[in-house]
Amino acid sequence: MSNSHSNPKPSERTPSNLRAEIDGLIADRAFNPASRRLVELWRRDPSPATSCFVTLRLDEIRDEFSLTKFKLAISRSFTVEPLVPLLRAEAFRYGIDLEVQIGDFNTYVQDILDSRSSLYLFAPDAVVLAVRTDQAAPELWRDFADLAPATAERATPGIVGNIVNNYEQCIATFRKYSQAALILHSLECPSWPSLGVLDNQSDTGQSGLIRQINRKLRRIAAEFPGVYILDYDALVARHGRERWNDERKWLMARLPIAADYLLAMAREWIRFIVPLSGRTAKVLAVDLDNTLWGGVIGEDGVTGIQLGPEFPGAAFQSLQRALLDLSRRGILLAVCSKNNRDDAMTAIETHPGMLLRAKDFAALRMNWTDKEQNLREIAQELNVGIDALAFLDDNPFEREQVRAALPEVTVIDLPKNPLNFSAAVRGCAVFERLALSKEDRHRTEMYSAQMQRSNSEQTFQSKTDFFRHLEQEVEIDPVTELTLARAAQLTQKTNQFNLTSRRYTEVQMAEMVKRPGWHIFSIAVRDRFGDHGVVGVAITHDTGDQCDIDTFLLSCRVIGRTIETAFLAYLATSAAERGRKRLLGRFLPTKKNAPARDFYQQHGFHEQETSDLGSRWTLDLEGSTLRCPDWIKLKVN
Amino acid sequence: MAASTLEQVRSIASDVFGIPADQINAESSPATIANWDSMQHLNLVLAVEERFGVQFDPDEIEQMKSVGAIAEFVDKLETT
């Protein structure tokens, strides 16, 4: 914090001498610094004028370095041309070289239905269908008053149905002809509905019907892969309908959006283009002092920092809530702060206002090393590239240092007022996702559980203490139709703790389970830090008085925690229950399965024979001491 | 008319048309700047509106066909 008033050189540059510097750099063919200055200029002054400056320069230098190319077609019912420089300048900030093609006015239906139209010839990566209510649903816009109240009730379902049908046909046809993503504007509600306040007293008023269409569009879009709704009505509402719309420009140039909001429209498109082009961040590294809370923990102490539901602490809570939302989208959070570790950890773990706790962070760096080094370590620890990192810090000096040292990192510009922090994070396009998997939603838990496990392993006196502390619960089930796919996947993927490395497909396993004497078991593991799901598979078949272990494997995430003992003990018990006298196991060595080599020996098996191909082991079930460890809670179905 | 307004409009025009500001003066117009067509006129007007926080009426936009004229309209709106 002490450095925040001694700003670095970049703030001495004004936008106008930045322009001169950029033109000088381009003349000297210094394209990389020129491109960095262009982004800096755009960040500091994202205005229509600057967007023209930036895109003209970008066209001169775009071939000199590698940007992600992205082709966007815009099919529209209104003037979008002035948006193009803003859109391209904003895309450039994310490392995207955007090529834009604009369709003719109101020819979007023909363009979509004609497989040889210029729309398809352009071979876009994404298409925006920017159509306003006045064009898509004229009956519900200016002409709404023409529907007499008596006929309106009867006529409106047909009107809504027709409009929705037209959209559905366009979308279906588009999907037939193109693989491109389709971004569909929702329909806007009027500022002043024809019926005044009466409009909202029924579902079939002007606004109600438009909302009905929007609901149906959302449902239709969900049925097609790669079709997304841009909630234009919500976008306008966010900025204020009265301010957003400029009737004068609409009448003069068919441009409905006021000059001040062109950037907001461009940025809304960018929120789709960034995830579509893969320029997203996977990890957000955050500072602590004056970012996650107000004040400096090392000076103000846990009782002195600002954090809570009231002003001024509410601003920081609201930022924490935004960060929690990101982690639910699968974005990993990390702490990157210059602090004494103990001070910071006390605040994180004990302050009543903290919404984020240590478990919410996949990596923690609280030390006095510079942020560049810490960010590099975080990327390495989480196994992501530097370009997958975003960085959040209230201190402009730290931000500039990171920008200079690691230009691949997305550095978020926090506004001065903490009350605006959360909106700055929520508006950041690198955190947008267009679909979420189950793993995305639980990614942080998985990472932080891993981190806690390895941390607690270091603090326990004995392994047994550690195993008890883990509170492991194990559930062993015969494989069913529901778990067959996962079990087959494990036989395909597991390399390290895999005794025989036999790979089976789902079909083979389905057939195997029907054979007499064959059993396939899956094992699921949960511990105090989280749920691992199904992590292991064993296949046995009974021949004569012995039970032959065809396959025994565990995911490397859970090995070395005696889960393998519990699983093997269960195989022994169930074989004995079926009247078998001996367990037979094999170890077939591969390049990767050394961790499993001594498994049978460690569990009291006797070696029968060994060759280059592997070794064969048996265990007499009578008198065997093989038991499930008492620190594991076993559930058998 | 404040000189600073004209200066600013010149620099906006320089951005929009891609011409150095020192080659643009109050008399610069569609007749002297080759790519000053109707779409670029709209771009220029929007850039000026955004910079000064003003909104022009359609008839004003029709009349402001030189850099100097634009600056005059800005000053008129800002003082009223």
PDB file of C-alpha atoms in Angstrom, chain A residues 333-452:
ATOM      1  CA  LEU A 333      -9.546 -18.094  -6.657  1.00  0.00           C
ATOM      2  CA  ALA A 334      -6.078 -17.540  -5.263  1.00  0.00           C
ATOM      3  CA  VAL A 335      -4.632 -15.102  -2.745  1.00  0.00           C
ATOM      4  CA  CYS A 336      -1.625 -13.063  -3.866  1.00  0.00           C
ATOM      5  CA  SER A 337      -0.792 -10.559  -1.154  1.00  0.00           C
ATOM      6  CA  LYS A 338       2.180  -8.865   0.467  1.00  0.00           C
ATOM      7  CA  ASN A 339       1.475  -9.750   4.062  1.00  0.00           C
ATOM      8  CA  ASN A 340       2.575 -11.743   7.079  1.00  0.00           C
ATOM      9  CA  ARG A 341       1.016 -15.110   6.534  1.00  0.00           C
ATOM     10  CA  ASP A 342      -0.224 -15.435  10.114  1.00  0.00           C
ATOM     11  CA  ASP A 343      -1.909 -12.006  10.143  1.00  0.00           C
ATOM     12  CA  ALA A 344      -3.647 -12.693   6.863  1.00  0.00           C
ATOM     13  CA  MET A 345      -4.717 -16.222   7.786  1.00  0.00           C
ATOM     14  CA  THR A 346      -6.180 -15.008  11.088  1.00  0.00           C
ATOM     15  CA  ALA A 347      -8.326 -12.474   9.225  1.00  0.00           C
ATOM     16  CA  ILE A 348      -9.370 -14.969   6.553  1.00  0.00           C
ATOM     17  CA  GLU A 349     -10.289 -17.723   8.986  1.00  0.00           C
ATOM     18  CA  THR A 350     -11.720 -15.766  11.926  1.00  0.00           C
ATOM     19  CA  HIS A 351     -13.140 -12.417  10.785  1.00  0.00           C
ATOM     20  CA  PRO A 352     -16.953 -12.675  11.034  1.00  0.00           C
ATOM     21  CA  GLY A 353     -17.417 -10.557   7.905  1.00  0.00           C
ATOM     22  CA  MET A 354     -15.391 -12.831   5.617  1.00  0.00           C
ATOM     23  CA  LEU A 355     -17.573 -14.579   3.029  1.00  0.00           C
ATOM     24  CA  LEU A 356     -14.490 -16.264   1.577  1.00  0.00           C
ATOM     25  CA  ARG A 357     -12.437 -18.587   3.742  1.00  0.00           C
ATOM     26  CA  ALA A 358      -9.185 -20.445   3.116  1.00  0.00           C
ATOM     27  CA  LYS A 359     -11.156 -23.376   1.668  1.00  0.00           C
ATOM     28  CA  ASP A 360     -12.434 -21.095  -1.102  1.00  0.00           C
ATOM     29  CA  PHE A 361      -8.915 -20.483  -2.397  1.00  0.00           C
ATOM     30  CA  ALA A 362      -7.078 -23.006  -4.532  1.00  0.00           C
ATOM     31  CA  ALA A 363      -3.714 -21.417  -3.763  1.00  0.00           C
ATOM     32  CA  LEU A 364      -2.448 -19.023  -1.100  1.00  0.00           C
ATOM     33  CA  ARG A 365       0.539 -16.693  -1.462  1.00  0.00           C
ATOM     34  CA  MET A 366       0.962 -14.377   1.509  1.00  0.00           C
ATOM     35  CA  ASN A 367       4.558 -13.239   1.720  1.00  0.00           C
ATOM     36  CA  TRP A 368       6.857 -10.361   0.821  1.00  0.00           C
ATOM     37  CA  THR A 369       7.978 -11.669  -2.543  1.00  0.00           C
ATOM     38  CA  ASP A 370       6.974  -9.613  -5.561  1.00  0.00           C
ATOM     39  CA  LYS A 371       3.651 -10.376  -7.183  1.00  0.00           C
ATOM     40  CA  GLU A 372       5.207 -11.469 -10.458  1.00  0.00           C
ATOM     41  CA  GLN A 373       6.992 -14.348  -8.750  1.00  0.00           C
ATOM     42  CA  ASN A 374       3.908 -15.281  -6.745  1.00  0.00           C
ATOM     43  CA  LEU A 375       1.713 -15.263  -9.846  1.00  0.00           C
ATOM     44  CA  ARG A 376       4.176 -17.523 -11.649  1.00  0.00           C
ATOM     45  CA  GLU A 377       4.080 -19.924  -8.700  1.00  0.00           C
ATOM     46  CA  ILE A 378       0.289 -19.873  -8.544  1.00  0.00           C
ATOM     47  CA  ALA A 379       0.079 -20.741 -12.248  1.00  0.00           C
ATOM     48  CA  GLN A 380       2.534 -23.567 -11.741  1.00  0.00           C
ATOM     49  CA  GLU A 381       0.832 -24.915  -8.635  1.00  0.00           C
ATOM     50  CA  LEU A 382      -2.574 -24.938 -10.309  1.00  0.00           C
ATOM     51  CA  ASN A 383      -1.120 -26.265 -13.531  1.00  0.00           C
ATOM     52  CA  VAL A 384      -2.394 -23.472 -15.804  1.00  0.00           C
ATOM     53  CA  GLY A 385      -0.615 -21.131 -18.204  1.00  0.00           C
ATOM     54  CA  ILE A 386       0.228 -17.561 -17.190  1.00  0.00           C
ATOM     55  CA  ASP A 387      -2.318 -16.381 -19.750  1.00  0.00           C
ATOM     56  CA  ALA A 388      -5.062 -18.165 -17.769  1.00  0.00           C
ATOM     57  CA  LEU A 389      -4.501 -15.829 -14.814  1.00  0.00           C
ATOM     58  CA  ALA A 390      -6.417 -12.696 -13.907  1.00  0.00           C
ATOM     59  CA  PHE A 391      -5.178 -10.336 -11.218  1.00  0.00           C
ATOM     60  CA  LEU A 392      -7.180  -8.120  -8.877  1.00  0.00           C
ATOM     61  CA  ASP A 393      -5.430  -5.453  -6.814  1.00  0.00           C
ATOM     62  CA  ASP A 394      -6.493  -2.015  -5.590  1.00  0.00           C
ATOM     63  CA  ASN A 395      -2.952  -0.706  -5.956  1.00  0.00           C
ATOM     64  CA  PRO A 396      -2.277   0.798  -9.406  1.00  0.00           C
ATOM     65  CA  PHE A 397       1.452   0.410  -8.844  1.00  0.00           C
ATOM     66  CA  GLU A 398       1.169  -3.361  -8.374  1.00  0.00           C
ATOM     67  CA  ARG A 399      -1.134  -3.559 -11.379  1.00  0.00           C
ATOM     68  CA  GLU A 400       1.336  -1.718 -13.597  1.00  0.00           C
ATOM     69  CA  GLN A 401       4.196  -3.891 -12.398  1.00  0.00           C
ATOM     70  CA  VAL A 402       2.283  -7.052 -13.212  1.00  0.00           C
ATOM     71  CA  ARG A 403       1.241  -5.652 -16.599  1.00  0.00           C
ATOM     72  CA  ALA A 404       4.846  -4.838 -17.432  1.00  0.00           C
ATOM     73  CA  ALA A 405       6.308  -8.127 -16.169  1.00  0.00           C
ATOM     74  CA  LEU A 406       3.546 -10.502 -17.274  1.00  0.00           C
ATOM     75  CA  PRO A 407       1.634  -8.972 -20.186  1.00  0.00           C
ATOM     76  CA  GLU A 408      -0.310 -12.255 -20.646  1.00  0.00           C
ATOM     77  CA  VAL A 409      -2.094 -11.799 -17.311  1.00  0.00           C
ATOM     78  CA  THR A 410      -5.512 -10.122 -17.382  1.00  0.00           C
ATOM     79  CA  VAL A 411      -5.115  -7.227 -14.959  1.00  0.00           C
ATOM     80  CA  ILE A 412      -8.440  -5.847 -13.773  1.00  0.00           C
ATOM     81  CA  ASP A 413      -8.661  -2.099 -13.323  1.00  0.00           C
ATOM     82  CA  LEU A 414     -10.425  -1.511 -10.036  1.00  0.00           C
ATOM     83  CA  PRO A 415     -12.199   1.836  -9.746  1.00  0.00           C
ATOM     84  CA  LYS A 416     -11.189   4.142  -6.864  1.00  0.00           C
ATOM     85  CA  ASN A 417     -14.416   3.718  -4.924  1.00  0.00           C
ATOM     86  CA  PRO A 418     -14.694   0.263  -3.280  1.00  0.00           C
ATOM     87  CA  LEU A 419     -18.472   0.363  -3.754  1.00  0.00           C
ATOM     88  CA  ASN A 420     -17.800  -0.114  -7.468  1.00  0.00           C
ATOM     89  CA  PHE A 421     -15.358  -3.026  -7.041  1.00  0.00           C
ATOM     90  CA  SER A 422     -17.888  -5.830  -7.420  1.00  0.00           C
ATOM     91  CA  ALA A 423     -19.391  -4.420 -10.626  1.00  0.00           C
ATOM     92  CA  ALA A 424     -15.890  -4.147 -12.128  1.00  0.00           C
ATOM     93  CA  VAL A 425     -15.334  -7.852 -11.472  1.00  0.00           C
ATOM     94  CA  ARG A 426     -18.786  -8.935 -12.613  1.00  0.00           C
ATOM     95  CA  GLY A 427     -18.419  -6.999 -15.866  1.00  0.00           C
ATOM     96  CA  CYS A 428     -15.113  -8.608 -16.762  1.00  0.00           C
ATOM     97  CA  ALA A 429     -15.550 -10.663 -19.933  1.00  0.00           C
ATOM     98  CA  VAL A 430     -12.726 -13.135 -19.182  1.00  0.00           C
ATOM     99  CA  PHE A 431     -14.933 -14.703 -16.489  1.00  0.00           C
ATOM    100  CA  GLU A 432     -17.885 -15.370 -18.771  1.00  0.00           C
ATOM    101  CA  ARG A 433     -18.829 -18.973 -19.465  1.00  0.00           C
ATOM    102  CA  LEU A 434     -21.430 -20.169 -21.962  1.00  0.00           C
ATOM    103  CA  ALA A 435     -21.928 -23.572 -20.336  1.00  0.00           C
ATOM    104  CA  LEU A 436     -21.097 -25.124 -16.985  1.00  0.00           C
ATOM    105  CA  SER A 437     -20.205 -28.718 -16.219  1.00  0.00           C
ATOM    106  CA  LYS A 438     -20.559 -30.381 -12.828  1.00  0.00           C
ATOM    107  CA  GLU A 439     -16.767 -30.241 -12.485  1.00  0.00           C
ATOM    108  CA  ASP A 440     -16.817 -26.473 -13.114  1.00  0.00           C
ATOM    109  CA  ARG A 441     -19.145 -25.953 -10.192  1.00  0.00           C
ATOM    110  CA  HIS A 442     -17.004 -27.990  -7.807  1.00  0.00           C
ATOM    111  CA  ARG A 443     -13.539 -27.163  -9.098  1.00  0.00           C
ATOM    112  CA  THR A 444     -12.489 -25.003  -6.165  1.00  0.00           C
ATOM    113  CA  GLU A 445     -13.592 -27.628  -3.641  1.00  0.00           C
ATOM    114  CA  MET A 446     -11.549 -30.236  -5.439  1.00  0.00           C
ATOM    115  CA  TYR A 447      -8.425 -28.061  -5.547  1.00  0.00           C
ATOM    116  CA  SER A 448      -8.675 -26.709  -2.032  1.00  0.00           C
ATOM    117  CA  ALA A 449      -9.414 -30.160  -0.614  1.00  0.00           C
ATOM    118  CA  GLN A 450      -6.221 -31.341  -2.297  1.00  0.00           C
ATOM    119  CA  MET A 451      -4.318 -28.438  -0.755  1.00  0.00           C
ATOM    120  CA  GLN A 452      -5.723 -29.056   2.746  1.00  0.00           C
TER     121      GLN A 452
END
